[in-house]
PDB file of C-alpha atoms in Angstrom:
ATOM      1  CA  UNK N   1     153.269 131.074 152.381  1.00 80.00           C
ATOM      2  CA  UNK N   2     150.636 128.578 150.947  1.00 89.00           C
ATOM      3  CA  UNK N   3     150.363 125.350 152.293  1.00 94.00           C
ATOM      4  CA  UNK N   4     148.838 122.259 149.974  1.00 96.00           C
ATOM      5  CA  UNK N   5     147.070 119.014 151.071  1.00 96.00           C
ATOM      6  CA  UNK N   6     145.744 115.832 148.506  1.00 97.00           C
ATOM      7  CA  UNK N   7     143.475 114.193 149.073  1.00 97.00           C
ATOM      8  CA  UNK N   8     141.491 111.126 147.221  1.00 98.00           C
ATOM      9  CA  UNK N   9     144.193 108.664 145.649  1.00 97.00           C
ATOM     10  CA  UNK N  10     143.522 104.652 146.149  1.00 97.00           C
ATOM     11  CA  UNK N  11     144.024 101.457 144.072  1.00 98.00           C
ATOM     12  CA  UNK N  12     141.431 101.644 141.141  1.00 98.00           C
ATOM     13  CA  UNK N  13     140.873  98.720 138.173  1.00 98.00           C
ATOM     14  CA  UNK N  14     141.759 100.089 134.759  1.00 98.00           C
ATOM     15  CA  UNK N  15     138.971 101.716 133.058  1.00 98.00           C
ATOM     16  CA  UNK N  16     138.208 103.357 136.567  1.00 98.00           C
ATOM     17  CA  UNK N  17     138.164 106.877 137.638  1.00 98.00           C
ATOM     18  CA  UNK N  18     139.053 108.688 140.557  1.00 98.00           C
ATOM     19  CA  UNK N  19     139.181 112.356 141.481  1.00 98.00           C
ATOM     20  CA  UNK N  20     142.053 113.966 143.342  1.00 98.00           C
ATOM     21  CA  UNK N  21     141.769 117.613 145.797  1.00 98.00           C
ATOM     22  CA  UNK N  22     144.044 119.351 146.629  1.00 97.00           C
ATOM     23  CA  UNK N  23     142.944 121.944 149.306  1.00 96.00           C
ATOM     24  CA  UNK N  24     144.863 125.342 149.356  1.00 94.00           C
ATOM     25  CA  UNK N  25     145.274 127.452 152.694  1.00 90.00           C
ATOM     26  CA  UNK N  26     147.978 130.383 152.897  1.00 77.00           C
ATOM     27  CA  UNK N  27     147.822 133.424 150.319  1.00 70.00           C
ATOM     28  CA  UNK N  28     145.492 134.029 147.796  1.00 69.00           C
ATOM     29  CA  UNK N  29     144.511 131.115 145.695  1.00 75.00           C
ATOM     30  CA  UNK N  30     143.308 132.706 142.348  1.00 79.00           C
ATOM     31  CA  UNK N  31     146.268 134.741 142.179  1.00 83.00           C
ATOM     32  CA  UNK N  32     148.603 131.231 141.486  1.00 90.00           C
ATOM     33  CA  UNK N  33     149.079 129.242 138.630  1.00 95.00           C
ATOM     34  CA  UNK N  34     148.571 125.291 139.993  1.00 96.00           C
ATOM     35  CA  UNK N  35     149.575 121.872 138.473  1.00 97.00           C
ATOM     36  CA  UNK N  36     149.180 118.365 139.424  1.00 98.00           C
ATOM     37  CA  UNK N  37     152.603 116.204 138.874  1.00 98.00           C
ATOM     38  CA  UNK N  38     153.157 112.796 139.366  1.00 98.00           C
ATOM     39  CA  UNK N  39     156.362 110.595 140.447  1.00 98.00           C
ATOM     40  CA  UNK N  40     156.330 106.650 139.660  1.00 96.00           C
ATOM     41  CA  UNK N  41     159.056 104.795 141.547  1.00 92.00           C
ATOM     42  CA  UNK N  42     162.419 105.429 139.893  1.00 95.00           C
ATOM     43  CA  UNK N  43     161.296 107.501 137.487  1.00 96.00           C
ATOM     44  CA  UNK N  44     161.753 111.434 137.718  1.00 97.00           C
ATOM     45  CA  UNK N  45     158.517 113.475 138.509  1.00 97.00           C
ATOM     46  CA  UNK N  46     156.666 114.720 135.755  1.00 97.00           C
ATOM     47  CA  UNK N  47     154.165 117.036 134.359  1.00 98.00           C
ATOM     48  CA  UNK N  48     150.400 116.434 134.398  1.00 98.00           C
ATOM     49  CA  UNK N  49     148.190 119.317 133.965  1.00 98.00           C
ATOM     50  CA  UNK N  50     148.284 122.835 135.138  1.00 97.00           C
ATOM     51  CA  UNK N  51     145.774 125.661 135.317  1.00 96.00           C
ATOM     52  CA  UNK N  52     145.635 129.419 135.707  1.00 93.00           C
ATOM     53  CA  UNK N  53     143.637 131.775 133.162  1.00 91.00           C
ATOM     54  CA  UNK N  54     144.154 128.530 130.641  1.00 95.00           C
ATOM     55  CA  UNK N  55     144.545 124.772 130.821  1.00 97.00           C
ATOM     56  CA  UNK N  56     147.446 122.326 129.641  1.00 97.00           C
ATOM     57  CA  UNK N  57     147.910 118.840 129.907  1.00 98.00           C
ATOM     58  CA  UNK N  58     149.938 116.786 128.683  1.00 98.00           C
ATOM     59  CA  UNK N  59     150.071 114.324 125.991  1.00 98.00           C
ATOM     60  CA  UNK N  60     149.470 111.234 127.981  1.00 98.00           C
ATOM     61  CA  UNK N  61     146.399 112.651 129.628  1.00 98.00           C
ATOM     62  CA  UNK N  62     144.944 114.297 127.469  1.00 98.00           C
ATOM     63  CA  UNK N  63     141.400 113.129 127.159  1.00 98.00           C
ATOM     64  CA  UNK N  64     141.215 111.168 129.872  1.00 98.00           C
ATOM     65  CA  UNK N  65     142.321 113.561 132.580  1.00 98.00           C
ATOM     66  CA  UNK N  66     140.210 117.280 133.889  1.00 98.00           C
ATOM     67  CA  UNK N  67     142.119 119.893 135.899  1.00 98.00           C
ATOM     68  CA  UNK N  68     139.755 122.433 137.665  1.00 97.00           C
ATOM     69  CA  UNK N  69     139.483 124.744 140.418  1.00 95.00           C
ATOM     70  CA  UNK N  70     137.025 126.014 143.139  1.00 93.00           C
ATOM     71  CA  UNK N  71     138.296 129.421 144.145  1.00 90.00           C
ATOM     72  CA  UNK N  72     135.132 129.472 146.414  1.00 91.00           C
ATOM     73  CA  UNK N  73     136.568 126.637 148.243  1.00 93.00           C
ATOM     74  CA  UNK N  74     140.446 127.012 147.961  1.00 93.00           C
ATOM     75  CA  UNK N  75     140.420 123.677 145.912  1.00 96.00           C
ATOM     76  CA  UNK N  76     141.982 122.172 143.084  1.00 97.00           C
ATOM     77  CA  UNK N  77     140.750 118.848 141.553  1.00 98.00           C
ATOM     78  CA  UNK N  78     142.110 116.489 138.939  1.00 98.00           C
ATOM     79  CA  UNK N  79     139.068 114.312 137.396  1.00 98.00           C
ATOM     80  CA  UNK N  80     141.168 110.921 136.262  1.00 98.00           C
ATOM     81  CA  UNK N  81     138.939 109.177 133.638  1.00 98.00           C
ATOM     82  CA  UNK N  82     139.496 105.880 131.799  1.00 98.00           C
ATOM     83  CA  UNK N  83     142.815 105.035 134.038  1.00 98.00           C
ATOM     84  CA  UNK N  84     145.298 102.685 132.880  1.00 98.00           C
ATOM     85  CA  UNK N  85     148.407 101.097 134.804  1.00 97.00           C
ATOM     86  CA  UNK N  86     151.144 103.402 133.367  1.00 97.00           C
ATOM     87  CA  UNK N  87     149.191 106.122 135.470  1.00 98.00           C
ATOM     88  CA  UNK N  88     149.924 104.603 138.814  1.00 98.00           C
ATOM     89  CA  UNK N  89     152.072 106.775 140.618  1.00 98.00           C
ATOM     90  CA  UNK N  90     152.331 109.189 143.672  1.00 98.00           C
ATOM     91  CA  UNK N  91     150.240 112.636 142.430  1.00 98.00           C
ATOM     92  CA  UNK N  92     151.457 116.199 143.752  1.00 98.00           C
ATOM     93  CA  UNK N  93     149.704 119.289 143.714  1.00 97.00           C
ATOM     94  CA  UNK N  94     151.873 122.703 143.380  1.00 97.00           C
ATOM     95  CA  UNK N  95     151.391 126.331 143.256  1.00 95.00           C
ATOM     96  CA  UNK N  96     153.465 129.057 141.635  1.00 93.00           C
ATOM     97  CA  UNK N  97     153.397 132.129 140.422  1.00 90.00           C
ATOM     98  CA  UNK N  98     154.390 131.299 137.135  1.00 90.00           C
ATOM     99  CA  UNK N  99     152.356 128.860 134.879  1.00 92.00           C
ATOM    100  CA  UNK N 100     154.851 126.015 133.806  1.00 94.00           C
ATOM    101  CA  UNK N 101     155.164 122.340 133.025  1.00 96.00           C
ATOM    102  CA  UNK N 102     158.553 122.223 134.464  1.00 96.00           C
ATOM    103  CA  UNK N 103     158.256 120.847 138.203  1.00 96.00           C
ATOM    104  CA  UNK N 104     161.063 122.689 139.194  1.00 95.00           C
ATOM    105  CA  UNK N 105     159.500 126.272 138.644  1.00 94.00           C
ATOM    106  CA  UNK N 106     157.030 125.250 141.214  1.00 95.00           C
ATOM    107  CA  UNK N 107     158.226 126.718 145.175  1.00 94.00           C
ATOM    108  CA  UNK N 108     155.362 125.069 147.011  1.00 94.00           C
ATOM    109  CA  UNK N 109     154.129 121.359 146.885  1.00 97.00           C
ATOM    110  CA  UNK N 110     151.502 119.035 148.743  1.00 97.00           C
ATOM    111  CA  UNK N 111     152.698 115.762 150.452  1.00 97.00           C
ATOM    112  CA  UNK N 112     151.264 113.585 147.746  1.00 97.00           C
ATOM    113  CA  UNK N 113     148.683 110.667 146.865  1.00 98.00           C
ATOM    114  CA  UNK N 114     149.507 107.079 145.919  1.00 98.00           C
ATOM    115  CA  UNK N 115     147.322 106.034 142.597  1.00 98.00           C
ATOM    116  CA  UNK N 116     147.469 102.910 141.611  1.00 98.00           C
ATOM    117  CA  UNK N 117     145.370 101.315 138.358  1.00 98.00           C
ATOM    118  CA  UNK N 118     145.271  97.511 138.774  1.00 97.00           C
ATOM    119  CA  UNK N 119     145.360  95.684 135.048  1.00 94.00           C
TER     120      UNK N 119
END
């Protein structure tokens, strides 16, 4: 079992930054592929960046947006540079054993973060 908790979403102006955690606890973290999601208000959740032996992102990110992890510390971070108001959302973190853009590959999920990028 591996449980997931963000941490570090809040109203930002565009241009800003923020960084997101998501702290791991439960099996081994290094052995899981992880991805950050996000889910805008009736839209459908979708993919933001993911990270095992590689990295992927995609295209609206790209650029703007880091995904790393600490395995020292259990913790994956998303670095959100040069935010814009189509990136407000709620943010996810999820862990799975296989390394996917699809959302519904992933078996365990945080609770979420609001972000939301004032104009």
């Amino acid at each position: 079992q591996v449980q997931l908790a963000e941490s570090g979403g809040g109203l930002v102006q565009a241009g800003g930054s923020l960084r997101l955690s998501c702290a791991v606890s439960g099996r081994a973290f290094s052995s899981y592929a992880m991805g950050w999601f996000r889910q805008a208000p009736g839209k459908e959740r979708e993919f933001v960046a993911a990270i095992r032996w590689s990295t992927m992102y995609a295209d609206s990110v790209r650029g703007r947006f880091t995904i790393s992890r600490d395995s020292a510390k259990n913790t994956l971070y998303l670095q959100m540079n040069s935010l814009k108001p189509e990136d407000t959302a709620v943010y996810y973190c999820a862990a799975d054993q296989f390394y996917s853009r699809d959302y519904r590959e992933y078996d365990y999920w945080g609770q979420g973060t609001q972000v939301t990028v004032s104009s």
